[in-house]
Short mmCIF file of C-alpha atoms in Angstrom, two decimals:
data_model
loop_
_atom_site.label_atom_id
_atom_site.label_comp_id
_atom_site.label_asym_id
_atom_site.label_seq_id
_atom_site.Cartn_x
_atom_site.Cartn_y
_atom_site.Cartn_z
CA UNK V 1 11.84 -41.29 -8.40
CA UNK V 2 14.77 -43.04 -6.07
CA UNK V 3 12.22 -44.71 -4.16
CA UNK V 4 10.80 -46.07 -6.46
CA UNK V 5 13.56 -47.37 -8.37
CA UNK V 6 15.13 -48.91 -5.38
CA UNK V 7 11.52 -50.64 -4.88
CA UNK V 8 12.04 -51.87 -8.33
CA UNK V 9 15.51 -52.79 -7.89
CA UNK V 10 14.16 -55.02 -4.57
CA UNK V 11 11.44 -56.61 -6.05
CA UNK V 12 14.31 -57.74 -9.13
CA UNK V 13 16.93 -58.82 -6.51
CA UNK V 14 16.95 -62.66 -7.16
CA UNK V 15 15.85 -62.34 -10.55
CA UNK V 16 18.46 -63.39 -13.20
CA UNK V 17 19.95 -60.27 -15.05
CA UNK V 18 19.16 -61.34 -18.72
CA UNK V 19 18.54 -58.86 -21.81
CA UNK V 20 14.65 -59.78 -20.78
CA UNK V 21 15.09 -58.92 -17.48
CA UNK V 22 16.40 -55.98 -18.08
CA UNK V 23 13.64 -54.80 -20.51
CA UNK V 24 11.04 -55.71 -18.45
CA UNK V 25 12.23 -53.72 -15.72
CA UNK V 26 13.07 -50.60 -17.43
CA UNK V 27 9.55 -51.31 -19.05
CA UNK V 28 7.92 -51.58 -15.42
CA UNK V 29 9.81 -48.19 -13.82
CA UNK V 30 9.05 -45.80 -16.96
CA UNK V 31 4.90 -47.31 -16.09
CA UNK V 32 5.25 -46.63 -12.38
CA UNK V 33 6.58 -43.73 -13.06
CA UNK V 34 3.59 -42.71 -15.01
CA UNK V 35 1.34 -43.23 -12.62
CA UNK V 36 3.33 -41.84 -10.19
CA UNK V 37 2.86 -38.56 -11.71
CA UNK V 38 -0.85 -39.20 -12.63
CA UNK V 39 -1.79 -39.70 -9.20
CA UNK V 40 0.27 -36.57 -8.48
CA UNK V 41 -1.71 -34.69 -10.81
CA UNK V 42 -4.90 -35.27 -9.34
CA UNK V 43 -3.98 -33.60 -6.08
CA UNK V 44 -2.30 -36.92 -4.15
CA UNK V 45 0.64 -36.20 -1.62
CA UNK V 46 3.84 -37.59 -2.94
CA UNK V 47 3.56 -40.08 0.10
CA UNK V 48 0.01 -41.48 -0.96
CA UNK V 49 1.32 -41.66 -4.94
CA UNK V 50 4.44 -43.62 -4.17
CA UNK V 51 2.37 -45.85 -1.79
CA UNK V 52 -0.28 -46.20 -4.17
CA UNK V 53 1.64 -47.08 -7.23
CA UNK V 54 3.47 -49.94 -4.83
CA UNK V 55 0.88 -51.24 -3.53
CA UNK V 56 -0.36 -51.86 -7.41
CA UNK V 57 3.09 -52.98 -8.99
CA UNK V 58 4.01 -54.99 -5.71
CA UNK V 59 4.55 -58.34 -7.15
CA UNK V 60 6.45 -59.39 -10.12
CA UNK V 61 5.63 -63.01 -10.45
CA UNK V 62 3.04 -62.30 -13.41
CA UNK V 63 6.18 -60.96 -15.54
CA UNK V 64 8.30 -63.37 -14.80
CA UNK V 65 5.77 -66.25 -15.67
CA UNK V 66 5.09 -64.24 -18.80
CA UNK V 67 8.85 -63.94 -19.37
CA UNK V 68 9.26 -68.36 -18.09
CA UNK V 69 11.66 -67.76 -15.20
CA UNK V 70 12.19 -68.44 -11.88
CA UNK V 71 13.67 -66.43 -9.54
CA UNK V 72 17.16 -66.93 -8.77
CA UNK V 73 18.38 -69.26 -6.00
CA UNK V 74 19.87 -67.57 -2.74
CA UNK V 75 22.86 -65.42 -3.73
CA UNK V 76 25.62 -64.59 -1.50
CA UNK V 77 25.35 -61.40 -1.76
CA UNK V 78 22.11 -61.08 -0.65
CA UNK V 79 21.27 -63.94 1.76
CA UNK V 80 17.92 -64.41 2.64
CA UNK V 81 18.26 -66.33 5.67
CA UNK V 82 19.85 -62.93 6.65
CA UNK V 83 17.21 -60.37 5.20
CA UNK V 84 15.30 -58.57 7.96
CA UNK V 85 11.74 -60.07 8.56
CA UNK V 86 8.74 -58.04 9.32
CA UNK V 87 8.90 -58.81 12.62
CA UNK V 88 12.14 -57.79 13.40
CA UNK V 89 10.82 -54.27 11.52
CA UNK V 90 7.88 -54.34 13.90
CA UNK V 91 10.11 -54.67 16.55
CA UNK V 92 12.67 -51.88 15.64
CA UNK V 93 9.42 -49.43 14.90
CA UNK V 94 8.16 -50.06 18.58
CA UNK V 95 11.69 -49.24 19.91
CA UNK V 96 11.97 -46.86 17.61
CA UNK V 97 8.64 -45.11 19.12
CA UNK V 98 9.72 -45.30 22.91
CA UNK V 99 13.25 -44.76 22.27
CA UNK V 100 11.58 -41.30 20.57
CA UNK V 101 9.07 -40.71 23.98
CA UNK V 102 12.06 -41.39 26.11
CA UNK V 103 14.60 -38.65 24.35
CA UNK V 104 11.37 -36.37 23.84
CA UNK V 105 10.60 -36.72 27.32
CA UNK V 106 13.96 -35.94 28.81
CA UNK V 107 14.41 -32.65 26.77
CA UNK V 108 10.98 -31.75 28.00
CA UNK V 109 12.05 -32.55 31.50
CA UNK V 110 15.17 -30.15 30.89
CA UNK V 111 13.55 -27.69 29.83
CA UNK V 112 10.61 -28.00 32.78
CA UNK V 113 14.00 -27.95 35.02
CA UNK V 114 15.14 -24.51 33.55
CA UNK V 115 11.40 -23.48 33.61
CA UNK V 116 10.85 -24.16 37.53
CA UNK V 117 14.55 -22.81 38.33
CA UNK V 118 13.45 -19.22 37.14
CA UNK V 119 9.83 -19.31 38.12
CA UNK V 120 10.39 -20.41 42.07
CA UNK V 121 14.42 -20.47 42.05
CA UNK V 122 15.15 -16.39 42.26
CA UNK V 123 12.76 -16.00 45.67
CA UNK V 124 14.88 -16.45 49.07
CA UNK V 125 11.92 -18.10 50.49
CA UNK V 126 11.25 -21.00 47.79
CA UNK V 127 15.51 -21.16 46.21
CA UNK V 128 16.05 -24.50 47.84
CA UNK V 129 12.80 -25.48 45.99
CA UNK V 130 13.87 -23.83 42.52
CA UNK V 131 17.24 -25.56 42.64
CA UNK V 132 15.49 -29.01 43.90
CA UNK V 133 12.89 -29.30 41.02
CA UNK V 134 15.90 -28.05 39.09
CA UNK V 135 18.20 -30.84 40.11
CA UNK V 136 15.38 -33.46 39.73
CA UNK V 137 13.65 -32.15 36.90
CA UNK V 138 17.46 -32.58 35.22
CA UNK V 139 18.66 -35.43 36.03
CA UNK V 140 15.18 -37.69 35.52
CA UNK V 141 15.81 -36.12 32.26
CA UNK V 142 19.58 -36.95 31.50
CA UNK V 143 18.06 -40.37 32.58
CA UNK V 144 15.49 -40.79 30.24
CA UNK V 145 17.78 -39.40 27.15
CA UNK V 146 20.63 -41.89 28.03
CA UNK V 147 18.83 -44.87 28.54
CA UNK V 148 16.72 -44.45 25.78
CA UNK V 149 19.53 -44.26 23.14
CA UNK V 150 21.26 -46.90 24.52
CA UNK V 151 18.32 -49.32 23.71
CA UNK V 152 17.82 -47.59 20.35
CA UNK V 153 21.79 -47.65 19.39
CA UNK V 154 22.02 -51.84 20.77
CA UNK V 155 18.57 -52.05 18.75
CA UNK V 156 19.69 -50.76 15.36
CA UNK V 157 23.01 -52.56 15.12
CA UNK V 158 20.93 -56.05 14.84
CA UNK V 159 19.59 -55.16 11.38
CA UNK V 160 22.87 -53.39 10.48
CA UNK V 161 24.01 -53.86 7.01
CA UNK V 162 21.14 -56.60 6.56
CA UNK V 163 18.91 -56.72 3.28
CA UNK V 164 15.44 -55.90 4.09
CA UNK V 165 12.94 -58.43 2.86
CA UNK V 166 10.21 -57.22 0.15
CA UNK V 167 7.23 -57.71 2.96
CA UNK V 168 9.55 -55.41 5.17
CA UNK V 169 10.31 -52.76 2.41
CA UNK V 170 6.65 -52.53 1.15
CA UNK V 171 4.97 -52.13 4.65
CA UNK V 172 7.41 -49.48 5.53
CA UNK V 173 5.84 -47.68 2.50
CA UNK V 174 2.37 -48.13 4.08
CA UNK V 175 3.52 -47.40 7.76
CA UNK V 176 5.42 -44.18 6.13
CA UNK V 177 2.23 -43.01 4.67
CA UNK V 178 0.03 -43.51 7.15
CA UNK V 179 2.19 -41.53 9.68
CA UNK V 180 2.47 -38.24 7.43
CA UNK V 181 -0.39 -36.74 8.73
CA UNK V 182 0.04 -37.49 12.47
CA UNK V 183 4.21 -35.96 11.47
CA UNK V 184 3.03 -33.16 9.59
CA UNK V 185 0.13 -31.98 12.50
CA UNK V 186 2.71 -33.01 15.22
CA UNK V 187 5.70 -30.84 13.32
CA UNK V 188 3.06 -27.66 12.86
CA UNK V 189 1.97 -27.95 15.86
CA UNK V 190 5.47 -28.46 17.36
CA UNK V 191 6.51 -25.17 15.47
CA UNK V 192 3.88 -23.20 16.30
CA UNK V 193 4.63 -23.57 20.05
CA UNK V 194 7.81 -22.49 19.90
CA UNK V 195 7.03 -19.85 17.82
CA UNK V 196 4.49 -18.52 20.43
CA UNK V 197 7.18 -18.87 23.30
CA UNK V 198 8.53 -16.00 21.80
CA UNK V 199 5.56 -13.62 22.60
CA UNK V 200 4.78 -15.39 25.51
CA UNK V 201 8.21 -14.48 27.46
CA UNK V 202 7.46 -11.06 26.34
CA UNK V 203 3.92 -10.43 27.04
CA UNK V 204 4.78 -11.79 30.63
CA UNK V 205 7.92 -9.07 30.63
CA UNK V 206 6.78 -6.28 29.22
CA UNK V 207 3.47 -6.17 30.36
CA UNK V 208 3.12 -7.78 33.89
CA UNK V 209 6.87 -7.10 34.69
CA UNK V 210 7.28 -10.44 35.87
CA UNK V 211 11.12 -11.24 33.91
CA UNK V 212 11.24 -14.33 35.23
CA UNK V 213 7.76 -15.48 35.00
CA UNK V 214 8.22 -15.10 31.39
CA UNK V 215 11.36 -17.03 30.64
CA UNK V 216 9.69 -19.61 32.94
CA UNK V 217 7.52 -19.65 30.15
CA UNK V 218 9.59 -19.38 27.57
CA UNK V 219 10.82 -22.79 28.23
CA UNK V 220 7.96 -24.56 29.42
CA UNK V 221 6.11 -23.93 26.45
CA UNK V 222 9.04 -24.28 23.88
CA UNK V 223 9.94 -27.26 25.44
CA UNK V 224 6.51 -28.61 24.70
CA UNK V 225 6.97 -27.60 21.32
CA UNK V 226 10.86 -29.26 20.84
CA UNK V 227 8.89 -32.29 22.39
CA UNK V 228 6.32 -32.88 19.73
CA UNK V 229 8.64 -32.20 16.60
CA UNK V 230 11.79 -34.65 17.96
CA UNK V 231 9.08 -37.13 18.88
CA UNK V 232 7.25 -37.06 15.62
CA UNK V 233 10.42 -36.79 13.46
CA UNK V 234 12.31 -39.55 14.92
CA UNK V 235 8.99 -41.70 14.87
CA UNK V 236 8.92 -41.11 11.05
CA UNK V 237 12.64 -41.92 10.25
CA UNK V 238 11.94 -45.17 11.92
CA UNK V 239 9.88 -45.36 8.93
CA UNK V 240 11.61 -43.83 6.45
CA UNK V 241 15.05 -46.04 7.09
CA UNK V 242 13.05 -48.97 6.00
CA UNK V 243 12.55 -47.45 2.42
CA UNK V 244 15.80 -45.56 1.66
CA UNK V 245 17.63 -48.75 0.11
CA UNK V 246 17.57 -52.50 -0.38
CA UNK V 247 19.95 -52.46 3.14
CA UNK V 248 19.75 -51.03 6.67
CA UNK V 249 22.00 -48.81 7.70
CA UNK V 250 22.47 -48.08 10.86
CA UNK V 251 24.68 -45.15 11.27
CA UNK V 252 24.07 -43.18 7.66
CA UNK V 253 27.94 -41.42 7.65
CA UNK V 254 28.75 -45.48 8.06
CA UNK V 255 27.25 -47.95 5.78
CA UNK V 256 28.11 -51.50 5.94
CA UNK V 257 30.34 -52.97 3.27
CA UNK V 258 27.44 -54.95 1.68
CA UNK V 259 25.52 -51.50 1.44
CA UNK V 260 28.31 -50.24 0.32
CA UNK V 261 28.79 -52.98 -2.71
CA UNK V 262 25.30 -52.12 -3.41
CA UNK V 263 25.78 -48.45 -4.48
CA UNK V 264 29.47 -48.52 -5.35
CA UNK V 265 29.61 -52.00 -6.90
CA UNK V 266 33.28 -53.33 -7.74
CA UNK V 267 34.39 -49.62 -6.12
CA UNK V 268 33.04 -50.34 -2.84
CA UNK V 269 37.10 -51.48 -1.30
CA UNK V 270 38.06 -48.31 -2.85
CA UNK V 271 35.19 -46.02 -1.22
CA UNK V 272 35.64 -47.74 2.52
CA UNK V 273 39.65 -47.26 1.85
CA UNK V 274 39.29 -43.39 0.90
CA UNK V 275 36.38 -43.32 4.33
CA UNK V 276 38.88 -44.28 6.62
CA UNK V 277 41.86 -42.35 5.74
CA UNK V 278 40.95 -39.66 3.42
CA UNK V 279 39.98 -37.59 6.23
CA UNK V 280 42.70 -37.73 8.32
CA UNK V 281 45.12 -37.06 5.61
CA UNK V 282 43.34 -33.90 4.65
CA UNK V 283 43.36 -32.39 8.54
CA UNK V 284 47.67 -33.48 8.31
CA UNK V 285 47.56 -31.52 5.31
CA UNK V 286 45.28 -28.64 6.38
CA UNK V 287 47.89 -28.69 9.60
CA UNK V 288 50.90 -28.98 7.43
CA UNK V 289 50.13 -25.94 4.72
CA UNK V 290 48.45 -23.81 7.67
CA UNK V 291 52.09 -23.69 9.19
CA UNK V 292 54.13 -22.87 5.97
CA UNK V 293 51.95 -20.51 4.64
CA UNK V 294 49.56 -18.99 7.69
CA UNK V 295 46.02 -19.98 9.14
CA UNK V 296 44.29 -16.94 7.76
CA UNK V 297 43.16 -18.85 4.32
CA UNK V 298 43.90 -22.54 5.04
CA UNK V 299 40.65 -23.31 5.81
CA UNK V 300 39.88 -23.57 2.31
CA UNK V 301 41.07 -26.83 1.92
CA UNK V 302 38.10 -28.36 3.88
CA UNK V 303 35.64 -26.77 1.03
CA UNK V 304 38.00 -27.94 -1.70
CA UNK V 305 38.35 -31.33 -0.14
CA UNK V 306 34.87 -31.60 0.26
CA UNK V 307 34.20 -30.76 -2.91
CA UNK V 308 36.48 -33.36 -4.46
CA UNK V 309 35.63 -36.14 -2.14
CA UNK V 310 31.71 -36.06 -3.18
CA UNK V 311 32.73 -35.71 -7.07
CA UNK V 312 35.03 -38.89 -6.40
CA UNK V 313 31.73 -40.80 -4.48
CA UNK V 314 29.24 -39.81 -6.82
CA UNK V 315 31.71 -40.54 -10.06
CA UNK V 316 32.56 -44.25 -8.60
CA UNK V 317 28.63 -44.76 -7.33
CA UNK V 318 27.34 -47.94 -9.73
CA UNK V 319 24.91 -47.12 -12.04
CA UNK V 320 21.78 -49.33 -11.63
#
């Protein structure tokens, strides 16, 4: 239900925190979450519920003219002249798509490289061919991979740390859901070919004796396959990084400190402090006990720190 709680929690962003407020909000998640589970009941995809059940609750001017209030003016906190329009979300989903052809494309290309290496690259007569389409094949590919994420990294730091506006946050929804069959036939398909490079490589092996003819294969068709599911999946988190929270976040091991105040609240100086150091204190420790004691066992302390460090983020995370 996270998704649609932070929905909730957007929609009630500017809207005075009262005893009323409050009410009418718990009142409004415990309904959506009803019919969240009705329209999960009568065989609808958890994509097409949660879309469904926003697109009916996705105003909440009616309760607060029932309730008399007005929504709050601009807060700090969450500036609207800041929030990320639709446009700019447009924007970062078409980037988003050719930054995920380009990076698609150039691991297709390297594997197409290793493909025509060991299909024309092992005969005398055609090696300066093999390593050639090798050599181009590669670095068209390195190319394509580079240049595409440095458009898609200089893209996402523009909405870094920004609030996404409610006509951002609700289309995502839609765009989400509308994608999640093209993801799910790309993904199967995706999985499927890689799968069958398996047999492939060996049918062309075992039973025409052609070794490299088969690992030629091998990669050509697997790369196909890596193509469609990184091309599909990174399509789809374009998506999906619209509806995790009321903030973009551009790197996920590194939210902003305003997307940090929104989960950790008052705690949020206390949760970048413990980022930025607690890390490096446990690898001085790690190195410190490893040489009084022995390496054999020290590696423990990663789990233990671990351990503690998410008990310590999910004890200070606010409670909405």
């Amino acid at each position: 239900m996270k998704i649609i709680k932070d929905y909730l929690d957007s929609l009630f962003l500017t809207v005075p925190i009262t005893p009323e407020t409050k009410k009418a909000k718990e009142d409004l998640l415990a309904i959506m979450e009803d019919h969240y589970h009705e329209l999960i009941a009568e065989g609808k995809s958890e994509h097409e519920a949660i879309g469904a059940v926003i697109s009916e609750f996705g105003s909440i001017d009616e309760i607060l003219a029932e309730l008399e209030l007005e929504q709050a003016e601009e807060d700090e906190d969450y500036p609207e002249v800041d929030a990320v329009s639709l446009d700019e979300a447009i924007d970062f989903w078409a980037v988003t798509r050719k930054f995920a052809f380009e990076l698609s494309l150039g691991i297709l290309l390297l594997a197409l490289s290793m493909s025509a290496m060991m299909f024309i690259g092992f005969s005398e007569l055609f090696a300066f061919l093999g390593i050639l389409g090798f050599s181009v094949l590669a670095a068209v590919g390195i190319g394509f991979i580079i240049s595409g994420s440095m458009k898609y990294v200089r893209e996402k730091r523009k909405l870094d740390d920004r609030p996404l506006a409610r006509d951002v946050y609700k289309e995502a929804f839609f765009q989400l859901e509308n994608y999640d069959k093209s993801f799910r036939m790309g993904l199967a398909l995706g999985i499927g070919l890689c799968i069958l490079a398996i047999p492939m490589s060996i049918f062309f092996t075992s039973i025409i004796y052609a070794v490299t003819l088969g690992i030629s294969a091998f990669f050509a068709t697997g790369g196909v396959g890596v193509f469609l599911i990184v091309y599909t999946s990174i399509v789809r988190n374009g998506f999906k990084k619209m509806t995790n929270g009321q903030y973009f976040v551009s790197d996920e091991d590194r939210p902003g400190p305003r997307a940090m105040k929104h989960s950790y609240g008052s705690a949020a100086p206390l949760i970048i402090t413990l980022r930025k150091f607690y890390w490096p204190l446990v690898f001085i420790f790690y190195l410190f006990w490893s040489n009084l004691t022995g390496w054999a066992n020290s590696w423990i302390i990663f789990v233990i720190a671990g351990i503690f460090y998410s008990l310590v983020s999910e004890t200070l995370k606010k409670r909405k």
